[in-house]
mmCIF file of C-alpha atoms in Angstrom:
data_model
loop_
_atom_site.group_PDB
_atom_site.id
_atom_site.type_symbol
_atom_site.label_atom_id
_atom_site.label_comp_id
_atom_site.label_asym_id
_atom_site.label_seq_id
_atom_site.Cartn_x
_atom_site.Cartn_y
_atom_site.Cartn_z
ATOM 1 C CA UNK A 604 -35.307 -1.298 -17.622
ATOM 2 C CA UNK A 605 -33.781 -2.849 -20.715
ATOM 3 C CA UNK A 606 -30.392 -4.407 -20.052
ATOM 4 C CA UNK A 607 -27.941 -5.469 -22.714
ATOM 5 C CA UNK A 608 -25.504 -8.263 -21.934
ATOM 6 C CA UNK A 609 -21.837 -7.922 -22.885
ATOM 7 C CA UNK A 610 -20.216 -11.341 -22.869
ATOM 8 C CA UNK A 611 -16.587 -10.233 -22.758
ATOM 9 C CA UNK A 612 -16.744 -8.142 -19.581
ATOM 10 C CA UNK A 613 -13.676 -9.082 -17.517
ATOM 11 C CA UNK A 614 -14.526 -7.374 -14.254
ATOM 12 C CA UNK A 615 -15.009 -3.993 -12.682
ATOM 13 C CA UNK A 616 -12.962 -1.164 -11.255
ATOM 14 C CA UNK A 617 -14.568 -0.244 -7.927
ATOM 15 C CA UNK A 618 -14.029 2.732 -5.661
ATOM 16 C CA UNK A 619 -15.955 4.541 -2.972
ATOM 17 C CA UNK A 620 -16.384 7.698 -0.966
ATOM 18 C CA UNK A 621 -17.530 7.500 2.657
ATOM 19 C CA UNK A 622 -18.541 10.297 4.994
ATOM 20 C CA UNK A 623 -19.475 10.580 8.659
ATOM 21 C CA UNK A 624 -22.720 9.122 9.918
ATOM 22 C CA UNK A 625 -22.449 5.424 9.002
ATOM 23 C CA UNK A 626 -24.711 3.518 11.383
ATOM 24 C CA UNK A 627 -23.027 0.476 12.931
ATOM 25 C CA UNK A 628 -26.266 -1.506 13.288
ATOM 26 C CA UNK A 629 -27.247 -0.900 9.649
ATOM 27 C CA UNK A 630 -23.761 -1.795 8.423
ATOM 28 C CA UNK A 631 -23.757 -5.056 10.363
ATOM 29 C CA UNK A 632 -27.183 -5.911 8.937
ATOM 30 C CA UNK A 633 -26.008 -5.100 5.397
ATOM 31 C CA UNK A 634 -22.878 -7.230 5.742
ATOM 32 C CA UNK A 635 -24.726 -10.182 7.263
ATOM 33 C CA UNK A 636 -27.531 -10.090 4.700
ATOM 34 C CA UNK A 637 -24.987 -10.287 1.873
ATOM 35 C CA UNK A 638 -22.883 -13.053 3.386
ATOM 36 C CA UNK A 639 -20.069 -10.889 4.759
ATOM 37 C CA UNK A 640 -21.019 -10.910 8.421
ATOM 38 C CA UNK A 641 -17.548 -12.097 9.427
ATOM 39 C CA UNK A 642 -16.201 -8.701 8.344
ATOM 40 C CA UNK A 643 -18.488 -6.737 10.694
ATOM 41 C CA UNK A 644 -16.509 -4.085 12.611
ATOM 42 C CA UNK A 645 -16.387 -3.721 16.366
ATOM 43 C CA UNK A 646 -18.119 -0.821 18.091
ATOM 44 C CA UNK A 647 -16.086 2.338 18.517
ATOM 45 C CA UNK A 648 -14.323 2.303 21.885
ATOM 46 C CA UNK A 649 -15.574 4.623 24.617
ATOM 47 C CA UNK A 650 -12.281 6.508 24.489
ATOM 48 C CA UNK A 651 -12.508 7.058 20.742
ATOM 49 C CA UNK A 652 -16.128 8.185 21.062
ATOM 50 C CA UNK A 653 -15.318 10.640 23.846
ATOM 51 C CA UNK A 654 -12.341 12.035 21.955
ATOM 52 C CA UNK A 655 -14.467 12.502 18.831
ATOM 53 C CA UNK A 656 -17.213 14.268 20.787
ATOM 54 C CA UNK A 657 -14.683 16.613 22.410
ATOM 55 C CA UNK A 658 -13.059 17.385 19.052
ATOM 56 C CA UNK A 659 -16.489 18.215 17.630
ATOM 57 C CA UNK A 660 -17.440 20.401 20.588
ATOM 58 C CA UNK A 661 -14.121 22.264 20.712
ATOM 59 C CA UNK A 662 -13.279 22.648 17.055
ATOM 60 C CA UNK A 663 -9.788 24.011 16.502
ATOM 61 C CA UNK A 664 -8.565 22.924 19.935
ATOM 62 C CA UNK A 665 -6.201 20.067 20.792
ATOM 63 C CA UNK A 666 -7.434 16.964 22.616
ATOM 64 C CA UNK A 667 -4.670 15.149 24.505
ATOM 65 C CA UNK A 668 -4.939 11.805 26.330
ATOM 66 C CA UNK A 669 -4.115 11.822 30.046
ATOM 67 C CA UNK A 670 -2.809 8.669 31.735
ATOM 68 C CA UNK A 671 -5.084 7.889 34.685
ATOM 69 C CA UNK A 672 -5.526 4.372 36.029
ATOM 70 C CA UNK A 673 -9.057 2.978 35.906
ATOM 71 C CA UNK A 674 -10.631 5.315 33.367
ATOM 72 C CA UNK A 675 -10.059 7.090 30.074
ATOM 73 C CA UNK A 676 -9.234 10.794 30.404
ATOM 74 C CA UNK A 677 -8.673 13.590 27.882
ATOM 75 C CA UNK A 678 -7.669 17.207 28.277
ATOM 76 C CA UNK A 679 -8.890 19.871 25.865
ATOM 77 C CA UNK A 680 -6.277 22.561 25.320
ATOM 78 C CA UNK A 681 -6.360 25.819 23.410
ATOM 79 C CA UNK A 682 -3.023 26.409 21.700
ATOM 80 C CA UNK A 683 -2.071 29.928 20.657
ATOM 81 C CA UNK A 684 1.171 31.469 19.391
ATOM 82 C CA UNK A 685 2.946 33.843 21.726
ATOM 83 C CA UNK A 686 6.088 35.276 20.167
ATOM 84 C CA UNK A 687 8.294 32.368 19.159
ATOM 85 C CA UNK A 688 6.588 29.854 21.447
ATOM 86 C CA UNK A 689 3.178 28.240 21.908
ATOM 87 C CA UNK A 690 0.879 29.060 24.792
ATOM 88 C CA UNK A 691 -1.249 26.214 26.156
ATOM 89 C CA UNK A 692 -4.495 27.080 27.928
ATOM 90 C CA UNK A 693 -6.504 24.407 29.742
ATOM 91 C CA UNK A 694 -10.127 24.320 28.593
ATOM 92 C CA UNK A 695 -11.599 21.085 29.960
ATOM 93 C CA UNK A 696 -10.787 17.664 31.346
ATOM 94 C CA UNK A 697 -13.270 14.931 30.525
ATOM 95 C CA UNK A 698 -13.290 11.240 31.420
ATOM 96 C CA UNK A 699 -15.369 8.129 30.809
ATOM 97 C CA UNK A 700 -15.448 4.989 32.939
ATOM 98 C CA UNK A 701 -16.427 1.398 32.199
ATOM 99 C CA UNK A 702 -20.113 2.227 32.704
ATOM 100 C CA UNK A 703 -19.989 4.927 30.001
ATOM 101 C CA UNK A 704 -20.377 7.626 32.632
ATOM 102 C CA UNK A 705 -18.791 10.915 31.608
ATOM 103 C CA UNK A 706 -17.354 13.461 34.037
ATOM 104 C CA UNK A 707 -15.888 16.883 33.268
ATOM 105 C CA UNK A 708 -14.438 19.799 35.201
ATOM 106 C CA UNK A 709 -16.757 22.200 33.389
ATOM 107 C CA UNK A 710 -19.508 24.138 35.130
ATOM 108 C CA UNK A 711 -21.454 24.533 31.887
ATOM 109 C CA UNK A 712 -24.275 22.000 32.241
ATOM 110 C CA UNK A 713 -25.575 22.571 28.697
ATOM 111 C CA UNK A 714 -22.127 21.960 27.265
ATOM 112 C CA UNK A 715 -21.755 18.775 29.325
ATOM 113 C CA UNK A 716 -25.108 17.550 28.040
ATOM 114 C CA UNK A 717 -24.061 18.211 24.434
ATOM 115 C CA UNK A 718 -20.893 16.199 24.985
ATOM 116 C CA UNK A 719 -22.833 13.297 26.505
ATOM 117 C CA UNK A 720 -25.331 13.268 23.637
ATOM 118 C CA UNK A 721 -22.518 13.493 21.093
ATOM 119 C CA UNK A 722 -20.679 10.652 22.867
ATOM 120 C CA UNK A 723 -23.769 8.428 22.733
ATOM 121 C CA UNK A 724 -24.150 9.172 19.044
ATOM 122 C CA UNK A 725 -20.539 8.341 18.200
ATOM 123 C CA UNK A 726 -20.910 4.988 19.967
ATOM 124 C CA UNK A 727 -23.448 3.990 17.301
ATOM 125 C CA UNK A 728 -21.315 5.078 14.334
ATOM 126 C CA UNK A 729 -18.494 3.597 12.260
ATOM 127 C CA UNK A 730 -15.453 5.791 11.476
ATOM 128 C CA UNK A 731 -14.853 6.204 7.745
ATOM 129 C CA UNK A 732 -11.375 4.680 8.047
ATOM 130 C CA UNK A 733 -12.821 1.586 9.676
ATOM 131 C CA UNK A 734 -15.490 1.219 6.985
ATOM 132 C CA UNK A 735 -12.796 1.543 4.313
ATOM 133 C CA UNK A 736 -10.797 -1.248 5.958
ATOM 134 C CA UNK A 737 -13.887 -3.466 5.967
ATOM 135 C CA UNK A 738 -14.506 -2.873 2.268
ATOM 136 C CA UNK A 739 -10.870 -3.585 1.365
ATOM 137 C CA UNK A 740 -11.044 -6.870 3.298
ATOM 138 C CA UNK A 741 -14.154 -7.839 1.347
ATOM 139 C CA UNK A 742 -12.575 -6.889 -1.991
ATOM 140 C CA UNK A 743 -9.645 -9.185 -1.217
ATOM 141 C CA UNK A 744 -11.970 -11.979 -0.087
ATOM 142 C CA UNK A 745 -13.583 -11.790 -3.540
ATOM 143 C CA UNK A 746 -10.256 -12.223 -5.301
ATOM 144 C CA UNK A 747 -9.867 -8.511 -5.880
ATOM 145 C CA UNK A 748 -6.639 -6.635 -6.514
ATOM 146 C CA UNK A 749 -5.410 -3.184 -5.506
ATOM 147 C CA UNK A 750 -4.905 -1.190 -8.703
ATOM 148 C CA UNK A 751 -2.793 1.552 -7.102
ATOM 149 C CA UNK A 752 -0.022 1.214 -4.498
ATOM 150 C CA UNK A 753 -1.829 3.723 -2.285
ATOM 151 C CA UNK A 754 -5.179 1.960 -2.706
ATOM 152 C CA UNK A 755 -8.418 3.733 -3.548
ATOM 153 C CA UNK A 756 -9.185 1.814 -6.761
ATOM 154 C CA UNK A 757 -9.707 -1.956 -6.803
ATOM 155 C CA UNK A 758 -10.405 -4.674 -9.330
ATOM 156 C CA UNK A 759 -13.293 -7.121 -8.825
ATOM 157 C CA UNK A 760 -13.417 -10.198 -11.121
ATOM 158 C CA UNK A 761 -16.607 -10.503 -13.152
ATOM 159 C CA UNK A 762 -17.567 -13.753 -11.416
ATOM 160 C CA UNK A 763 -18.036 -11.804 -8.162
ATOM 161 C CA UNK A 764 -19.713 -8.735 -9.665
ATOM 162 C CA UNK A 765 -23.272 -9.618 -8.601
ATOM 163 C CA UNK A 766 -22.276 -10.129 -4.964
ATOM 164 C CA UNK A 767 -20.228 -6.944 -4.909
ATOM 165 C CA UNK A 768 -22.988 -4.822 -6.447
ATOM 166 C CA UNK A 769 -25.554 -6.076 -3.929
ATOM 167 C CA UNK A 770 -23.189 -5.273 -1.067
ATOM 168 C CA UNK A 771 -22.239 -1.848 -2.447
ATOM 169 C CA UNK A 772 -25.902 -0.887 -2.839
ATOM 170 C CA UNK A 773 -26.572 -1.945 0.755
ATOM 171 C CA UNK A 774 -23.552 -0.083 2.173
ATOM 172 C CA UNK A 775 -24.709 3.126 0.499
ATOM 173 C CA UNK A 776 -27.841 2.938 2.657
ATOM 174 C CA UNK A 777 -25.902 2.759 5.933
ATOM 175 C CA UNK A 778 -24.791 6.403 5.916
ATOM 176 C CA UNK A 779 -26.005 9.672 4.366
ATOM 177 C CA UNK A 780 -22.697 10.366 2.579
ATOM 178 C CA UNK A 781 -21.707 6.861 1.525
ATOM 179 C CA UNK A 782 -21.247 6.243 -2.183
ATOM 180 C CA UNK A 783 -19.871 3.214 -4.012
ATOM 181 C CA UNK A 784 -19.016 3.468 -7.698
ATOM 182 C CA UNK A 785 -17.899 0.987 -10.321
ATOM 183 C CA UNK A 786 -16.799 0.886 -13.930
ATOM 184 C CA UNK A 787 -17.197 -2.476 -15.657
ATOM 185 C CA UNK A 788 -14.369 -3.205 -18.061
ATOM 186 C CA UNK A 789 -14.258 -5.231 -21.277
ATOM 187 C CA UNK A 790 -11.427 -7.734 -21.596
ATOM 188 C CA UNK A 791 -8.755 -6.437 -23.969
ATOM 189 C CA UNK A 792 -4.961 -6.122 -23.985
ATOM 190 C CA UNK A 793 -4.948 -2.946 -21.893
ATOM 191 C CA UNK A 794 -7.252 -4.464 -19.303
ATOM 192 C CA UNK A 795 -5.160 -7.620 -19.112
ATOM 193 C CA UNK A 796 -1.931 -5.637 -18.793
ATOM 194 C CA UNK A 797 -3.218 -3.382 -16.016
ATOM 195 C CA UNK A 798 -4.728 -6.173 -13.936
ATOM 196 C CA UNK A 799 -1.687 -8.393 -14.403
ATOM 197 C CA UNK A 800 0.650 -5.605 -13.277
ATOM 198 C CA UNK A 801 -1.490 -5.005 -10.185
ATOM 199 C CA UNK A 802 -1.589 -8.714 -9.376
ATOM 200 C CA UNK A 803 2.178 -8.985 -9.910
ATOM 201 C CA UNK A 804 2.802 -6.115 -7.496
ATOM 202 C CA UNK A 805 0.583 -7.748 -4.883
ATOM 203 C CA UNK A 806 2.197 -11.167 -5.265
ATOM 204 C CA UNK A 807 5.737 -9.765 -5.114
ATOM 205 C CA UNK A 808 4.916 -7.673 -2.072
ATOM 206 C CA UNK A 809 3.247 -10.530 -0.211
ATOM 207 C CA UNK A 810 5.870 -13.073 -1.279
ATOM 208 C CA UNK A 811 8.630 -10.919 0.222
ATOM 209 C CA UNK A 812 6.722 -10.666 3.499
ATOM 210 C CA UNK A 813 5.987 -14.401 3.585
ATOM 211 C CA UNK A 814 9.584 -15.293 2.797
ATOM 212 C CA UNK A 815 10.884 -12.993 5.537
ATOM 213 C CA UNK A 816 8.438 -14.451 8.049
ATOM 214 C CA UNK A 817 9.259 -18.089 7.302
ATOM 215 C CA UNK A 818 13.031 -17.524 7.324
ATOM 216 C CA UNK A 819 13.041 -15.575 10.580
ATOM 217 C CA UNK A 820 14.131 -17.856 13.459
ATOM 218 C CA UNK A 821 12.127 -15.657 15.826
ATOM 219 C CA UNK A 822 8.884 -16.440 13.988
ATOM 220 C CA UNK A 823 6.357 -18.250 16.149
ATOM 221 C CA UNK A 824 4.425 -21.333 15.118
ATOM 222 C CA UNK A 825 1.143 -19.476 14.631
ATOM 223 C CA UNK A 826 2.703 -16.697 12.548
ATOM 224 C CA UNK A 827 4.515 -19.255 10.375
ATOM 225 C CA UNK A 828 1.298 -21.188 9.822
ATOM 226 C CA UNK A 829 -0.522 -17.973 8.897
ATOM 227 C CA UNK A 830 2.205 -17.142 6.365
ATOM 228 C CA UNK A 831 1.993 -20.544 4.673
ATOM 229 C CA UNK A 832 -1.805 -20.305 4.541
ATOM 230 C CA UNK A 833 -1.509 -16.875 2.951
ATOM 231 C CA UNK A 834 0.906 -18.266 0.369
ATOM 232 C CA UNK A 835 -1.574 -21.002 -0.525
ATOM 233 C CA UNK A 836 -4.397 -18.464 -0.823
ATOM 234 C CA UNK A 837 -2.273 -16.413 -3.225
ATOM 235 C CA UNK A 838 -1.527 -19.513 -5.302
ATOM 236 C CA UNK A 839 -5.264 -20.145 -5.574
ATOM 237 C CA UNK A 840 -5.821 -16.506 -6.532
ATOM 238 C CA UNK A 841 -3.235 -16.755 -9.324
ATOM 239 C CA UNK A 842 -4.924 -19.920 -10.599
ATOM 240 C CA UNK A 843 -8.294 -18.146 -10.666
ATOM 241 C CA UNK A 844 -6.867 -15.291 -12.731
ATOM 242 C CA UNK A 845 -5.191 -17.744 -15.097
ATOM 243 C CA UNK A 846 -8.590 -19.350 -15.683
ATOM 244 C CA UNK A 847 -10.411 -16.028 -16.011
ATOM 245 C CA UNK A 848 -7.958 -14.555 -18.514
ATOM 246 C CA UNK A 849 -6.968 -17.782 -20.236
ATOM 247 C CA UNK A 850 -3.240 -17.232 -19.796
ATOM 248 C CA UNK A 851 -0.460 -18.804 -17.747
ATOM 249 C CA UNK A 852 1.167 -16.743 -15.001
ATOM 250 C CA UNK A 853 4.131 -18.998 -14.335
ATOM 251 C CA UNK A 854 6.321 -16.141 -13.105
ATOM 252 C CA UNK A 855 3.813 -15.301 -10.376
ATOM 253 C CA UNK A 856 3.497 -18.943 -9.347
ATOM 254 C CA UNK A 857 7.291 -19.123 -9.189
ATOM 255 C CA UNK A 858 7.381 -16.062 -6.937
ATOM 256 C CA UNK A 859 5.123 -17.876 -4.473
ATOM 257 C CA UNK A 860 7.212 -21.050 -4.732
ATOM 258 C CA UNK A 861 10.353 -19.034 -4.036
ATOM 259 C CA UNK A 862 8.678 -17.532 -0.984
ATOM 260 C CA UNK A 863 8.170 -21.007 0.505
ATOM 261 C CA UNK A 864 11.501 -22.652 -0.283
ATOM 262 C CA UNK A 865 12.883 -25.814 1.299
ATOM 263 C CA UNK A 866 14.941 -23.598 3.607
ATOM 264 C CA UNK A 867 11.849 -21.702 4.723
ATOM 265 C CA UNK A 868 9.939 -24.944 5.244
ATOM 266 C CA UNK A 869 12.830 -26.301 7.284
ATOM 267 C CA UNK A 870 12.709 -23.176 9.424
ATOM 268 C CA UNK A 871 9.001 -23.697 9.962
ATOM 269 C CA UNK A 872 9.636 -27.331 10.985
ATOM 270 C CA UNK A 873 12.332 -26.239 13.441
ATOM 271 C CA UNK A 874 9.996 -23.666 14.988
ATOM 272 C CA UNK A 875 7.224 -26.245 15.297
ATOM 273 C CA UNK A 876 9.581 -28.777 16.876
ATOM 274 C CA UNK A 877 10.857 -26.198 19.343
ATOM 275 C CA UNK A 878 7.310 -25.303 20.311
ATOM 276 C CA UNK A 879 6.514 -28.985 20.876
ATOM 277 C CA UNK A 880 9.655 -29.440 22.993
ATOM 278 C CA UNK A 881 8.697 -26.429 25.104
ATOM 279 C CA UNK A 882 5.237 -27.920 25.577
ATOM 280 C CA UNK A 883 6.702 -31.255 26.676
ATOM 281 C CA UNK A 884 9.184 -29.567 29.015
ATOM 282 C CA UNK A 885 6.360 -27.592 30.585
#
């Protein structure tokens, strides 16, 4: 394949579409192999797997949790309209214990076996929402920016393109309906304007949260420390974009400075001192 190099590529717009069937083991391998093992998701809980298997078996029915001590229980209910009210018909109760043993009140052994097999399968899969969260975390770890308030389209700086492409190619292989797309963008005024607006929105949003956290007298020492670390990470991100685009973003740096004012720092010191006094008193 002949490849032409474009020297003024600024980065890439990335987006994806995930479907059911993502294998947890393959995803963990893909993340680890590309240096993102710390973002590996946890296995689906037994309760979530059982609920998913019941929803698949009884399509169109409602699956409600039932509070029972010692195990996870769900009731499958058929809801039908009767005049101006709903009629609720019990279909099945199913439970799973800590040993992944499933019990139902059904006398249909074939149906029970289908549910158990479906449950086992779901335990090896990653929900699409969870995979999306993992990918967003990785985008942000690469200095990326959300291009829309609702998410869905993200910006990856050109310096991280190679790593992102390798990861995206690997993630596509973890599920039959997974697709990752990208559009590499040349640096021009429109590109700069769009990315800067997205970065500004992120900084303003995070600065407001950080400021509120540090000025809240109820904020704990750990939460305050996390907020200050996040502020520093955003400062570093702004500096990286200033270098990449060759422009100063003094207003964004000021927003982060305003979020960690002397008053906020004083609040953090007070919280830390109080925590130390509690420790001594204990």
